[in-house]
Amino acid sequence: MRVGLFIPCYVDQFYPDAAKATLQLLEKLGVDVIYPPKQTCCGQPMANSGFEHLAGGCNELFIKNFAEFDYVVAPSGSCVLHIREHLHDDKNPEVAAQLSSKVYELTSFLTDVLKVTYLPAKFPHKVGFHQSCHGQRGLHLSQMSELVAPGFSKPGSLLNMVEGIEIVPLNRIDECCGFGGTFCVVEEAVSAKMGKDRVEDHLEHAAEFITGVDMSCLMHMEGILNRKGSKVKVLHIAEILNGE
Amino acid sequence: MNIDVKDHAALSDVFNEDEDRVNWHDETLWWIRQKRDKAVNQLPEWESLRETASQIKNNVLSYLSNYLQQFEANATKNGIKIHWAADAKEHNEIVLGLLQSKQVKQMVKSKSMLTEECHLNEFLAENGIDVIDSDLGERIVQLAKEPPSHIVLPCIHKKKEEIGELFHQHLGTPAGNADPQFLTETARQHLRETFLTRKAALTGVNFAVAATGEFVVCTNEGNADMGAHLADIHIASMGIEKIIPERKHLGVFLRLLTRSATGQPITTYSSHFNKPRPGQEMHIIIVDNGRTIQLGREDFRNSLKCIRCGACMNTCPVYRRSGGHSYHNAISGPIGSILAPNLDMEKYADLPFASTLCGSCSNVCPVKIDIHQQLYKWRQVIVKNGYATTAKKASMRLMSFTLSTPSVYHVGGKAGRWVLKHAPFAVNNKFNPWYKHRDMPEPPKESFGEWYAKNKNGR
């Protein structure tokens, strides 16, 4: 099995540790992972802003970089959802369709493809888990509080394999953090307020760390935590699952 | 884009100046969302009810004209007079004509969002007709000269102290009295007087049954019944999408409506009107006002399945923190944001962007409207129609170029990180909306790509 590693643009530029942890975790689990160096972005920033027609260059690049792999894995629910729903190529529609179905968010790749049941990880801390909307409601990584249906959580089941971790409860288990891509600047007032409220829920339950499957939500909450002068840190879930 | 057009972000910015009020608004609506959760979780068949309702509405939208004609024939047989209105203006003129024919100068109205959409109250006031809204929440916003901020809870943005002050000014209650029970009793006496003296009543329509020619109005206060039963003329205004095929389908929708809206098992009053009482006139105005255009927009026709429960507003994290008035449209929140651009794409170009696309709205929707998907699709349509600012267009083109060209992306990323590290003032200033309430991320010394090239290349 050859797996292409897709590291979203802002993770590449600002959160290389999350990317390294993703790579190391997959290697630790015996996966043959390759990072194509000419990758950039999934195209979501344009598409969610109404400029999907300008995402063609990103689509082409994505297909060029990743079409040959058996699977593509990325540490981001949001980018994966965008690829799954919107990757297209007018010249080769079948190639694009086939590729988009092979793209996995990291935790679902671990639970659904690798069927991981054990992780040699240790993280003796109180952790708040942020359910990122696109992963949860878009990729169905965990059950949604609005539905009448049995509960489950793919990232949650992996976190439970980590020795010593204590997941703190939250008042609102799956409220959005307010990042929302360009929403965070276009609708700055509401976005910042949503972020403050989301962070407060974690702090109220004495979380030492906030984790999740999307670095973008975590980046938003980190910006708010730092502005408050809080000592609470954000960590991508890969960094915890890869913890020694 | 016209800069005079009010915009959701600017209006939310104003709403957020009073953080305590935002917290209170958010918590009140979240409490209702939790009541909804508790109520729906008592029904193991909830998801199949939603699916059934969605399928019934799909059928209705596919055979809309047939059902409407069937309804017209049956209602006419029952002695109800049917009128057709292509738009808001026609609707308002029909209402005025009916009132003038009866020489009525005063009308009592029970909650109808369609008349808000048509701006009926203003139109009638200009023509010398006094309208009193009889729903308590509607009456409160009417006294405050404001539009409703929520389709089910029209004055949810008002605190009880503010309502006490309004009642003091308009209904003569003692200053400083904000006791809800006292204020409600005052409103009750005030409205009773209205019910007894008005000769004309207008109500909305929640469901119109094609097979029987009757319509159902749902209220918790019984105000629609009080108004309609005492009036000599009862006018009901309905959007064309309110039709359902048969009476038995009410069993699905009445179970869904109030559980979704307020967490109640059913509305206190679900009143069926199927013929005028002797001596009374009953009229129904069937209104299009842009709905057939929306029906013809394949990506957006599902929005016409809406039964106006307001659940999407209560769950929406943006609505809860921006308030209904920030949507500057009769129907606010996520559903309003997909209905409004159909009416006026330029005026409401901002609304589909007033969302993080979190998807909670689509999940609570009792008729399974793909609200957040439609928000995404409207964004594409709005930009393609040219309603994006020049600055946004330019920045998107630059972003697209950078992200489509790996060499430019790598140089740009490195430069960006350098600026953040060595010249943070270039980014950390008031021109950066991120920085206003949030710190920028700490730039790492190398990107993942650079690290990989050094440590892993050649593999």
XYZ file of C-alpha atoms in Angstrom, chain B residues 160-179 182-183 186:
23
model
C -38.030 41.554 30.131
C -36.939 44.943 31.505
C -37.101 46.407 27.994
C -40.565 44.936 27.532
C -41.635 46.430 30.872
C -40.471 49.838 29.641
C -42.356 49.449 26.335
C -45.537 48.480 28.183
C -45.075 51.424 30.526
C -44.890 53.779 27.536
C -47.677 52.267 25.453
C -50.001 50.372 27.773
C -49.652 52.424 30.940
C -48.080 49.832 33.248
C -46.118 51.211 36.231
C -42.527 52.231 35.445
C -39.900 49.644 36.383
C -42.309 46.704 36.514
C -40.793 43.806 34.556
C -42.680 40.909 36.103
C -47.984 40.942 35.272
C -46.917 42.079 31.799
C -51.687 43.387 30.842
